[in-house]
Amino acid sequence: MSARILAIDDSPTIRSLVARALRNAGFDVFLAADGVEGVGTLMDADPALIITDINMPRMDGFGVIEAVRASKSHADVPILVLTTESGDDLKARARQAGATGWIVKPFEDDKLVAVIDRVLGR
């Protein structure tokens, strides 16, 4: 059975690129357009890993990280931040909130998959 990944990004283009890269690598991918939708999808998606953008409407990536870490069912799920932001202060804030890792856009498919494989130990 392939690992389930929930990817949350407000950009349809990025969602499409992430979905293609991960599906080509054999992952089962669930998509959400913002943090509210992503957190609402947690139970159905039951992801092994979550990828989230930082800058999104309704609920940003920090809100996603905090909501996932506060949940009983998915508090231990690894969370990778995929964003155009690269500031050390934002990375530190994401780590403090509970992010597992940080990937800067634009990303290369093989590097994204390699990071996910490493985090999931596959």
CSV table of N, CA, C and O in Angstrom, one decimal:
chain,number,residue,atom,x,y,z
A,1,MET,N,0.9,-1.2,0.0
A,1,MET,CA,0.0,0.0,0.0
A,1,MET,C,0.9,1.3,0.0
A,1,MET,O,1.9,1.3,0.7
A,2,SER,N,0.6,2.2,-0.8
A,2,SER,CA,1.4,3.4,-0.9
A,2,SER,C,1.1,4.4,0.2
A,2,SER,O,-0.1,4.4,0.7
A,3,ALA,N,2.1,5.2,0.6
A,3,ALA,CA,1.9,6.2,1.6
A,3,ALA,C,1.0,7.3,1.1
A,3,ALA,O,1.0,7.7,0.0
A,4,ARG,N,0.1,7.8,2.0
A,4,ARG,CA,-0.8,8.8,1.7
A,4,ARG,C,-0.2,10.2,2.1
A,4,ARG,O,0.3,10.3,3.3
A,5,ILE,N,-0.3,11.1,1.2
A,5,ILE,CA,0.3,12.5,1.5
A,5,ILE,C,-0.8,13.5,1.2
A,5,ILE,O,-1.5,13.5,0.2
A,6,LEU,N,-0.9,14.4,2.2
A,6,LEU,CA,-1.8,15.6,2.0
A,6,LEU,C,-1.0,16.8,1.7
A,6,LEU,O,-0.1,17.2,2.4
A,7,ALA,N,-1.2,17.4,0.5
A,7,ALA,CA,-0.5,18.6,0.1
A,7,ALA,C,-1.5,19.8,0.1
A,7,ALA,O,-2.5,19.7,-0.5
A,8,ILE,N,-1.1,20.8,0.8
A,8,ILE,CA,-1.9,22.0,1.0
A,8,ILE,C,-1.2,23.2,0.4
A,8,ILE,O,-0.1,23.6,0.9
A,9,ASP,N,-1.8,23.8,-0.6
A,9,ASP,CA,-1.2,25.0,-1.2
A,9,ASP,C,-2.4,25.8,-1.9
A,9,ASP,O,-3.2,25.1,-2.6
A,10,ASP,N,-2.3,27.1,-1.8
A,10,ASP,CA,-3.4,27.9,-2.5
A,10,ASP,C,-3.2,28.0,-4.0
A,10,ASP,O,-4.1,28.5,-4.7
A,11,SER,N,-2.0,27.7,-4.5
A,11,SER,CA,-1.7,27.8,-5.9
A,11,SER,C,-2.1,26.5,-6.6
A,11,SER,O,-1.5,25.4,-6.4
A,12,PRO,N,-3.1,26.6,-7.6
A,12,PRO,CA,-3.5,25.4,-8.3
A,12,PRO,C,-2.3,24.8,-9.1
A,12,PRO,O,-2.2,23.6,-9.2
A,13,THR,N,-1.4,25.6,-9.6
A,13,THR,CA,-0.2,25.2,-10.3
A,13,THR,C,0.7,24.3,-9.4
A,13,THR,O,1.1,23.2,-9.8
A,14,ILE,N,1.0,24.8,-8.2
A,14,ILE,CA,1.8,24.1,-7.3
A,14,ILE,C,1.2,22.8,-6.9
A,14,ILE,O,1.8,21.7,-6.8
A,15,ARG,N,-0.1,22.8,-6.6
A,15,ARG,CA,-0.8,21.6,-6.2
A,15,ARG,C,-0.7,20.6,-7.3
A,15,ARG,O,-0.4,19.4,-7.1
A,16,SER,N,-0.8,21.0,-8.6
A,16,SER,CA,-0.7,20.1,-9.7
A,16,SER,C,0.7,19.5,-9.8
A,16,SER,O,0.9,18.3,-10.1
A,17,LEU,N,1.7,20.4,-9.7
A,17,LEU,CA,3.1,19.9,-9.8
A,17,LEU,C,3.4,18.9,-8.7
A,17,LEU,O,4.1,17.9,-8.9
A,18,VAL,N,3.0,19.3,-7.5
A,18,VAL,CA,3.3,18.4,-6.3
A,18,VAL,C,2.6,17.0,-6.5
A,18,VAL,O,3.2,16.0,-6.4
A,19,ALA,N,1.3,17.1,-6.9
A,19,ALA,CA,0.5,15.9,-7.1
A,19,ALA,C,1.2,15.0,-8.2
A,19,ALA,O,1.3,13.8,-8.0
A,20,ARG,N,1.6,15.6,-9.3
A,20,ARG,CA,2.2,14.8,-10.4
A,20,ARG,C,3.5,14.1,-9.9
A,20,ARG,O,3.7,13.0,-10.1
A,21,ALA,N,4.4,14.9,-9.2
A,21,ALA,CA,5.6,14.4,-8.7
A,21,ALA,C,5.4,13.2,-7.8
A,21,ALA,O,6.1,12.2,-7.9
A,22,LEU,N,4.5,13.4,-6.9
A,22,LEU,CA,4.3,12.4,-5.8
A,22,LEU,C,3.6,11.2,-6.4
A,22,LEU,O,3.9,10.0,-6.0
A,23,ARG,N,2.6,11.4,-7.3
A,23,ARG,CA,1.9,10.2,-7.9
A,23,ARG,C,2.9,9.4,-8.7
A,23,ARG,O,2.8,8.2,-8.7
A,24,ASN,N,3.8,10.1,-9.5
A,24,ASN,CA,4.8,9.4,-10.3
A,24,ASN,C,5.7,8.6,-9.4
A,24,ASN,O,6.3,7.6,-9.9
A,25,ALA,N,5.9,9.0,-8.1
A,25,ALA,CA,6.7,8.3,-7.2
A,25,ALA,C,6.0,7.2,-6.4
A,25,ALA,O,6.5,6.6,-5.6
A,26,GLY,N,4.7,7.1,-6.7
A,26,GLY,CA,3.9,6.0,-6.1
A,26,GLY,C,3.2,6.3,-4.9
A,26,GLY,O,2.6,5.5,-4.2
A,27,PHE,N,3.0,7.6,-4.6
A,27,PHE,CA,2.3,8.1,-3.4
A,27,PHE,C,0.8,8.2,-3.7
A,27,PHE,O,0.5,8.5,-4.9
A,28,ASP,N,0.0,8.1,-2.7
A,28,ASP,CA,-1.4,8.4,-2.8
A,28,ASP,C,-1.6,9.8,-2.3
A,28,ASP,O,-1.3,10.1,-1.2
A,29,VAL,N,-2.1,10.7,-3.2
A,29,VAL,CA,-2.0,12.2,-2.9
A,29,VAL,C,-3.4,12.8,-2.7
A,29,VAL,O,-4.3,12.5,-3.5
A,30,PHE,N,-3.6,13.5,-1.6
A,30,PHE,CA,-4.8,14.3,-1.4
A,30,PHE,C,-4.4,15.8,-1.4
A,30,PHE,O,-3.3,16.1,-0.9
A,31,LEU,N,-5.3,16.6,-2.0
A,31,LEU,CA,-5.0,18.0,-2.1
A,31,LEU,C,-6.0,18.9,-1.4
A,31,LEU,O,-7.1,18.6,-1.3
A,32,ALA,N,-5.5,20.0,-0.9
A,32,ALA,CA,-6.3,21.0,-0.3
A,32,ALA,C,-5.8,22.4,-0.7
A,32,ALA,O,-4.6,22.6,-0.9
A,33,ALA,N,-6.8,23.4,-0.9
A,33,ALA,CA,-6.5,24.7,-1.4
A,33,ALA,C,-6.1,25.7,-0.3
A,33,ALA,O,-5.6,26.8,-0.7
A,34,ASP,N,-6.3,25.4,0.9
A,34,ASP,CA,-5.9,26.3,2.0
A,34,ASP,C,-5.9,25.5,3.3
A,34,ASP,O,-6.2,24.4,3.4
A,35,GLY,N,-5.4,26.2,4.4
A,35,GLY,CA,-5.3,25.5,5.6
A,35,GLY,C,-6.6,25.0,6.2
A,35,GLY,O,-6.6,23.9,6.8
A,36,VAL,N,-7.6,25.7,6.1
A,36,VAL,CA,-8.9,25.3,6.6
A,36,VAL,C,-9.3,24.0,5.9
A,36,VAL,O,-9.8,23.0,6.6
A,37,GLU,N,-9.2,24.0,4.6
A,37,GLU,CA,-9.6,22.8,3.8
A,37,GLU,C,-8.7,21.6,4.2
A,37,GLU,O,-9.1,20.5,4.4
A,38,GLY,N,-7.4,21.9,4.4
A,38,GLY,CA,-6.4,20.9,4.7
A,38,GLY,C,-6.7,20.2,6.0
A,38,GLY,O,-6.7,19.0,6.1
A,39,VAL,N,-6.9,21.0,7.0
A,39,VAL,CA,-7.2,20.5,8.4
A,39,VAL,C,-8.5,19.7,8.4
A,39,VAL,O,-8.6,18.7,9.0
A,40,GLY,N,-9.5,20.2,7.6
A,40,GLY,CA,-10.8,19.5,7.5
A,40,GLY,C,-10.6,18.2,6.7
A,40,GLY,O,-11.5,17.3,6.9
A,41,THR,N,-9.6,18.0,6.0
A,41,THR,CA,-9.4,16.8,5.2
A,41,THR,C,-8.6,15.7,6.0
A,41,THR,O,-8.5,14.6,5.6
A,42,LEU,N,-8.0,16.1,7.1
A,42,LEU,CA,-7.1,15.2,7.9
A,42,LEU,C,-7.7,13.8,8.1
A,42,LEU,O,-7.0,12.8,7.8
A,43,MET,N,-8.9,13.7,8.6
A,43,MET,CA,-9.5,12.4,9.0
A,43,MET,C,-9.7,11.6,7.7
A,43,MET,O,-9.4,10.4,7.7
A,44,ASP,N,-10.2,12.1,6.6
A,44,ASP,CA,-10.4,11.4,5.4
A,44,ASP,C,-9.1,11.0,4.7
A,44,ASP,O,-9.0,9.9,4.3
A,45,ALA,N,-8.2,11.9,4.7
A,45,ALA,CA,-6.9,11.7,4.0
A,45,ALA,C,-6.0,10.7,4.8
A,45,ALA,O,-5.3,9.9,4.3
A,46,ASP,N,-6.1,10.9,6.1
A,46,ASP,CA,-5.3,10.1,7.1
A,46,ASP,C,-3.8,10.0,6.6
A,46,ASP,O,-3.3,8.9,6.3
A,47,PRO,N,-3.2,11.1,6.4
A,47,PRO,CA,-1.9,11.1,5.7
A,47,PRO,C,-0.7,10.6,6.6
A,47,PRO,O,-0.7,10.7,7.8
A,48,ALA,N,0.3,10.0,5.9
A,48,ALA,CA,1.5,9.6,6.5
A,48,ALA,C,2.4,10.8,6.6
A,48,ALA,O,3.4,10.8,7.4
A,49,LEU,N,2.2,11.8,5.8
A,49,LEU,CA,3.0,13.0,5.7
A,49,LEU,C,2.1,14.2,5.2
A,49,LEU,O,1.3,13.9,4.3
A,50,ILE,N,2.4,15.4,5.7
A,50,ILE,CA,1.7,16.6,5.2
A,50,ILE,C,2.7,17.6,4.6
A,50,ILE,O,3.8,17.8,5.2
A,51,ILE,N,2.4,18.1,3.5
A,51,ILE,CA,3.1,19.2,2.9
A,51,ILE,C,2.3,20.4,2.9
A,51,ILE,O,1.1,20.4,2.4
A,52,THR,N,2.8,21.6,3.4
A,52,THR,CA,2.0,22.8,3.4
A,52,THR,C,2.8,24.0,3.0
A,52,THR,O,4.0,24.1,3.3
A,53,ASP,N,2.1,24.9,2.3
A,53,ASP,CA,2.6,26.2,2.0
A,53,ASP,C,2.5,27.0,3.3
A,53,ASP,O,1.8,26.6,4.3
A,54,ILE,N,3.1,28.2,3.4
A,54,ILE,CA,3.0,29.1,4.5
A,54,ILE,C,2.0,30.2,4.3
A,54,ILE,O,1.0,30.3,5.0
A,55,ASN,N,2.1,30.9,3.1
A,55,ASN,CA,1.2,32.0,2.8
A,55,ASN,C,0.0,31.5,2.1
A,55,ASN,O,0.0,31.3,0.9
A,56,MET,N,-1.1,31.4,2.8
A,56,MET,CA,-2.4,31.0,2.2
A,56,MET,C,-3.5,31.8,2.9
A,56,MET,O,-3.4,32.2,4.0
A,57,PRO,N,-4.7,31.9,2.2
A,57,PRO,CA,-5.8,32.6,2.8
A,57,PRO,C,-6.5,31.7,3.8
A,57,PRO,O,-6.2,30.5,3.9
A,58,ARG,N,-7.3,32.3,4.6
A,58,ARG,CA,-8.1,31.6,5.7
A,58,ARG,C,-7.3,31.0,6.8
A,58,ARG,O,-7.6,31.3,7.9
A,59,MET,N,-6.4,30.1,6.5
A,59,MET,CA,-5.5,29.6,7.6
A,59,MET,C,-4.1,29.4,6.9
A,59,MET,O,-4.0,28.7,5.9
A,60,ASP,N,-3.1,30.0,7.5
A,60,ASP,CA,-1.7,29.9,6.9
A,60,ASP,C,-1.1,28.6,7.3
A,60,ASP,O,-1.6,27.8,8.1
A,61,GLY,N,0.1,28.3,6.8
A,61,GLY,CA,0.8,27.1,7.2
A,61,GLY,C,1.2,27.0,8.6
A,61,GLY,O,1.2,25.8,9.1
A,62,PHE,N,1.4,28.1,9.3
A,62,PHE,CA,1.7,28.0,10.8
A,62,PHE,C,0.4,27.5,11.5
A,62,PHE,O,0.5,26.7,12.4
A,63,GLY,N,-0.7,28.0,11.0
A,63,GLY,CA,-2.0,27.5,11.6
A,63,GLY,C,-2.2,26.0,11.4
A,63,GLY,O,-2.7,25.3,12.2
A,64,VAL,N,-1.8,25.6,10.1
A,64,VAL,CA,-2.0,24.1,9.8
A,64,VAL,C,-1.1,23.3,10.8
A,64,VAL,O,-1.5,22.3,11.3
A,65,ILE,N,0.2,23.7,10.9
A,65,ILE,CA,1.1,23.0,11.7
A,65,ILE,C,0.6,22.9,13.2
A,65,ILE,O,0.5,21.8,13.8
A,66,GLU,N,0.1,24.0,13.7
A,66,GLU,CA,-0.4,24.1,15.1
A,66,GLU,C,-1.6,23.2,15.2
A,66,GLU,O,-1.8,22.5,16.2
A,67,ALA,N,-2.5,23.3,14.2
A,67,ALA,CA,-3.8,22.5,14.3
A,67,ALA,C,-3.5,21.0,14.3
A,67,ALA,O,-4.0,20.2,15.0
A,68,VAL,N,-2.5,20.6,13.4
A,68,VAL,CA,-2.2,19.2,13.3
A,68,VAL,C,-1.5,18.7,14.6
A,68,VAL,O,-1.8,17.6,15.1
A,69,ARG,N,-0.6,19.5,15.1
A,69,ARG,CA,0.1,19.1,16.3
A,69,ARG,C,-0.8,19.0,17.5
A,69,ARG,O,-0.6,18.3,18.4
A,70,ALA,N,-1.9,19.8,17.5
A,70,ALA,CA,-2.9,19.8,18.6
A,70,ALA,C,-3.9,18.7,18.4
A,70,ALA,O,-4.6,18.4,19.4
A,71,SER,N,-4.0,18.0,17.3
A,71,SER,CA,-5.0,17.0,17.1
A,71,SER,C,-4.5,15.7,17.8
A,71,SER,O,-3.3,15.4,17.9
A,72,LYS,N,-5.5,15.0,18.2
A,72,LYS,CA,-5.2,13.7,18.9
A,72,LYS,C,-4.8,12.6,17.9
A,72,LYS,O,-3.9,11.8,18.1
A,73,SER,N,-5.4,12.7,16.7
A,73,SER,CA,-5.2,11.6,15.7
A,73,SER,C,-4.0,11.7,14.8
A,73,SER,O,-3.4,10.7,14.4
A,74,HIS,N,-3.5,13.0,14.6
A,74,HIS,CA,-2.4,13.2,13.7
A,74,HIS,C,-1.2,14.0,14.2
A,74,HIS,O,-0.4,14.5,13.4
A,75,ALA,N,-1.1,14.1,15.5
A,75,ALA,CA,-0.1,15.0,16.1
A,75,ALA,C,1.3,14.6,15.8
A,75,ALA,O,2.2,15.4,15.7
A,76,ASP,N,1.5,13.3,15.4
A,76,ASP,CA,2.9,12.8,15.1
A,76,ASP,C,3.2,12.7,13.7
A,76,ASP,O,4.3,12.3,13.3
A,77,VAL,N,2.3,13.2,12.8
A,77,VAL,CA,2.5,13.1,11.4
A,77,VAL,C,3.6,14.1,11.0
A,77,VAL,O,3.5,15.3,11.3
A,78,PRO,N,4.6,13.7,10.2
A,78,PRO,CA,5.6,14.7,9.8
A,78,PRO,C,5.0,15.7,8.9
A,78,PRO,O,4.1,15.4,8.1
A,79,ILE,N,5.5,17.0,9.0
A,79,ILE,CA,5.0,18.1,8.2
A,79,ILE,C,6.2,18.8,7.5
A,79,ILE,O,7.1,19.3,8.2
A,80,LEU,N,6.1,18.8,6.2
A,80,LEU,CA,7.1,19.6,5.4
A,80,LEU,C,6.5,20.9,4.9
A,80,LEU,O,5.4,20.9,4.4
A,81,VAL,N,7.2,21.9,5.1
A,81,VAL,CA,6.8,23.2,4.6
A,81,VAL,C,7.4,23.4,3.2
A,81,VAL,O,8.6,23.3,3.0
A,82,LEU,N,6.5,23.7,2.2
A,82,LEU,CA,7.0,24.0,0.9
A,82,LEU,C,6.5,25.4,0.5
A,82,LEU,O,5.4,25.7,0.4
A,83,THR,N,7.5,26.3,0.4
A,83,THR,CA,7.2,27.7,0.3
A,83,THR,C,8.3,28.5,-0.5
A,83,THR,O,9.4,28.0,-0.6
A,84,THR,N,7.9,29.7,-0.9
A,84,THR,CA,8.9,30.6,-1.6
A,84,THR,C,9.7,31.3,-0.5
A,84,THR,O,10.7,31.9,-0.8
A,85,GLU,N,9.2,31.2,0.7
A,85,GLU,CA,9.9,31.9,1.8
A,85,GLU,C,11.2,31.2,2.2
A,85,GLU,O,11.2,29.9,2.3
A,86,SER,N,12.3,31.9,2.5
A,86,SER,CA,13.5,31.2,3.0
A,86,SER,C,14.1,31.9,4.2
A,86,SER,O,15.2,31.6,4.5
A,87,GLY,N,13.4,32.8,4.8
A,87,GLY,CA,14.0,33.5,6.0
A,87,GLY,C,14.2,32.6,7.2
A,87,GLY,O,13.3,31.8,7.5
A,88,ASP,N,15.3,32.8,7.8
A,88,ASP,CA,15.6,32.0,9.0
A,88,ASP,C,14.6,32.2,10.1
A,88,ASP,O,14.3,31.2,10.9
A,89,ASP,N,14.0,33.4,10.3
A,89,ASP,CA,13.0,33.6,11.3
A,89,ASP,C,11.8,32.8,11.1
A,89,ASP,O,11.2,32.2,12.0
A,90,LEU,N,11.4,32.7,9.8
A,90,LEU,CA,10.2,31.9,9.5
A,90,LEU,C,10.5,30.4,9.7
A,90,LEU,O,9.6,29.6,10.1
A,91,LYS,N,11.7,30.0,9.3
A,91,LYS,CA,12.0,28.6,9.5
A,91,LYS,C,12.0,28.2,11.0
A,91,LYS,O,11.5,27.2,11.4
A,92,ALA,N,12.6,29.1,11.8
A,92,ALA,CA,12.6,28.9,13.2
A,92,ALA,C,11.2,28.8,13.8
A,92,ALA,O,10.8,28.0,14.6
A,93,ARG,N,10.3,29.7,13.3
A,93,ARG,CA,8.9,29.7,13.8
A,93,ARG,C,8.2,28.4,13.4
A,93,ARG,O,7.5,27.9,14.2
A,94,ALA,N,8.5,28.0,12.2
A,94,ALA,CA,7.9,26.7,11.7
A,94,ALA,C,8.4,25.5,12.6
A,94,ALA,O,7.6,24.7,12.9
A,95,ARG,N,9.7,25.5,12.8
A,95,ARG,CA,10.2,24.4,13.7
A,95,ARG,C,9.6,24.5,15.1
A,95,ARG,O,9.2,23.4,15.6
A,96,GLN,N,9.5,25.7,15.6
A,96,GLN,CA,8.9,25.8,16.9
A,96,GLN,C,7.4,25.3,17.0
A,96,GLN,O,7.0,24.7,17.9
A,97,ALA,N,6.7,25.6,15.9
A,97,ALA,CA,5.3,25.1,15.8
A,97,ALA,C,5.2,23.6,15.6
A,97,ALA,O,4.2,23.0,15.8
A,98,GLY,N,6.3,23.0,15.1
A,98,GLY,CA,6.3,21.5,14.9
A,98,GLY,C,6.6,21.0,13.5
A,98,GLY,O,6.4,19.9,13.3
A,99,ALA,N,7.1,21.9,12.6
A,99,ALA,CA,7.4,21.4,11.3
A,99,ALA,C,8.6,20.5,11.3
A,99,ALA,O,9.5,20.7,12.1
A,100,THR,N,8.6,19.5,10.4
A,100,THR,CA,9.6,18.5,10.4
A,100,THR,C,10.7,19.0,9.5
A,100,THR,O,11.9,18.7,9.7
A,101,GLY,N,10.4,19.7,8.4
A,101,GLY,CA,11.4,20.1,7.4
A,101,GLY,C,10.9,21.3,6.6
A,101,GLY,O,9.7,21.7,6.7
A,102,TRP,N,11.8,21.8,5.7
A,102,TRP,CA,11.5,23.1,4.9
A,102,TRP,C,12.0,22.9,3.6
A,102,TRP,O,13.2,22.6,3.4
A,103,ILE,N,11.2,23.1,2.5
A,103,ILE,CA,11.7,23.0,1.1
A,103,ILE,C,11.3,24.3,0.5
A,103,ILE,O,10.1,24.7,0.6
A,104,VAL,N,12.2,24.9,-0.2
A,104,VAL,CA,11.9,26.2,-0.9
A,104,VAL,C,11.5,25.9,-2.4
A,104,VAL,O,12.1,25.1,-3.1
A,105,LYS,N,10.4,26.6,-2.8
A,105,LYS,CA,10.0,26.6,-4.2
A,105,LYS,C,10.9,27.5,-5.0
A,105,LYS,O,11.3,28.5,-4.4
A,106,PRO,N,11.1,27.2,-6.2
A,106,PRO,CA,10.6,26.0,-7.0
A,106,PRO,C,11.4,24.8,-6.5
A,106,PRO,O,12.6,24.9,-6.1
A,107,PHE,N,10.8,23.7,-6.6
A,107,PHE,CA,11.4,22.4,-6.2
A,107,PHE,C,11.6,21.5,-7.4
A,107,PHE,O,11.0,21.6,-8.4
A,108,GLU,N,12.6,20.6,-7.2
A,108,GLU,CA,12.8,19.6,-8.2
A,108,GLU,C,12.1,18.3,-7.8
A,108,GLU,O,12.2,17.9,-6.6
A,109,ASP,N,11.4,17.6,-8.7
A,109,ASP,CA,10.6,16.5,-8.3
A,109,ASP,C,11.4,15.4,-7.5
A,109,ASP,O,11.0,15.0,-6.5
A,110,ASP,N,12.6,15.1,-8.0
A,110,ASP,CA,13.4,14.0,-7.4
A,110,ASP,C,13.9,14.4,-6.0
A,110,ASP,O,14.0,13.6,-5.1
A,111,LYS,N,14.2,15.7,-5.8
A,111,LYS,CA,14.6,16.2,-4.5
A,111,LYS,C,13.4,16.1,-3.5
A,111,LYS,O,13.6,15.8,-2.3
A,112,LEU,N,12.3,16.6,-3.9
A,112,LEU,CA,11.1,16.5,-3.1
A,112,LEU,C,10.8,15.1,-2.7
A,112,LEU,O,10.6,14.8,-1.5
A,113,VAL,N,10.8,14.2,-3.6
A,113,VAL,CA,10.6,12.8,-3.3
A,113,VAL,C,11.6,12.2,-2.4
A,113,VAL,O,11.3,11.4,-1.5
A,114,ALA,N,12.9,12.6,-2.6
A,114,ALA,CA,14.0,12.1,-1.8
A,114,ALA,C,13.8,12.5,-0.3
A,114,ALA,O,14.0,11.7,0.6
A,115,VAL,N,13.4,13.8,-0.1
A,115,VAL,CA,13.2,14.3,1.2
A,115,VAL,C,12.0,13.5,1.9
A,115,VAL,O,12.1,13.0,3.0
A,116,ILE,N,10.9,13.3,1.1
A,116,ILE,CA,9.8,12.5,1.7
A,116,ILE,C,10.2,11.1,2.0
A,116,ILE,O,9.9,10.6,3.1
A,117,ASP,N,10.9,10.5,1.1
A,117,ASP,CA,11.4,9.1,1.4
A,117,ASP,C,12.2,9.0,2.6
A,117,ASP,O,12.1,8.1,3.4
A,118,ARG,N,13.1,10.0,2.8
A,118,ARG,CA,14.0,10.0,4.0
A,118,ARG,C,13.1,10.2,5.3
A,118,ARG,O,13.3,9.5,6.2
A,119,VAL,N,12.2,11.1,5.2
A,119,VAL,CA,11.3,11.4,6.4
A,119,VAL,C,10.5,10.2,6.7
A,119,VAL,O,10.3,9.8,7.9
A,120,LEU,N,10.0,9.5,5.7
A,120,LEU,CA,9.1,8.3,5.9
A,120,LEU,C,9.9,7.0,6.1
A,120,LEU,O,9.3,6.0,6.4
A,121,GLY,N,11.2,7.1,5.8
A,121,GLY,CA,12.0,5.9,6.0
A,121,GLY,C,11.7,4.8,5.0
A,121,GLY,O,11.7,3.6,5.3
A,122,ARG,N,11.3,5.3,3.7
A,122,ARG,CA,11.0,4.2,2.7
A,122,ARG,C,12.1,4.0,1.7
A,122,ARG,O,13.1,4.7,1.6
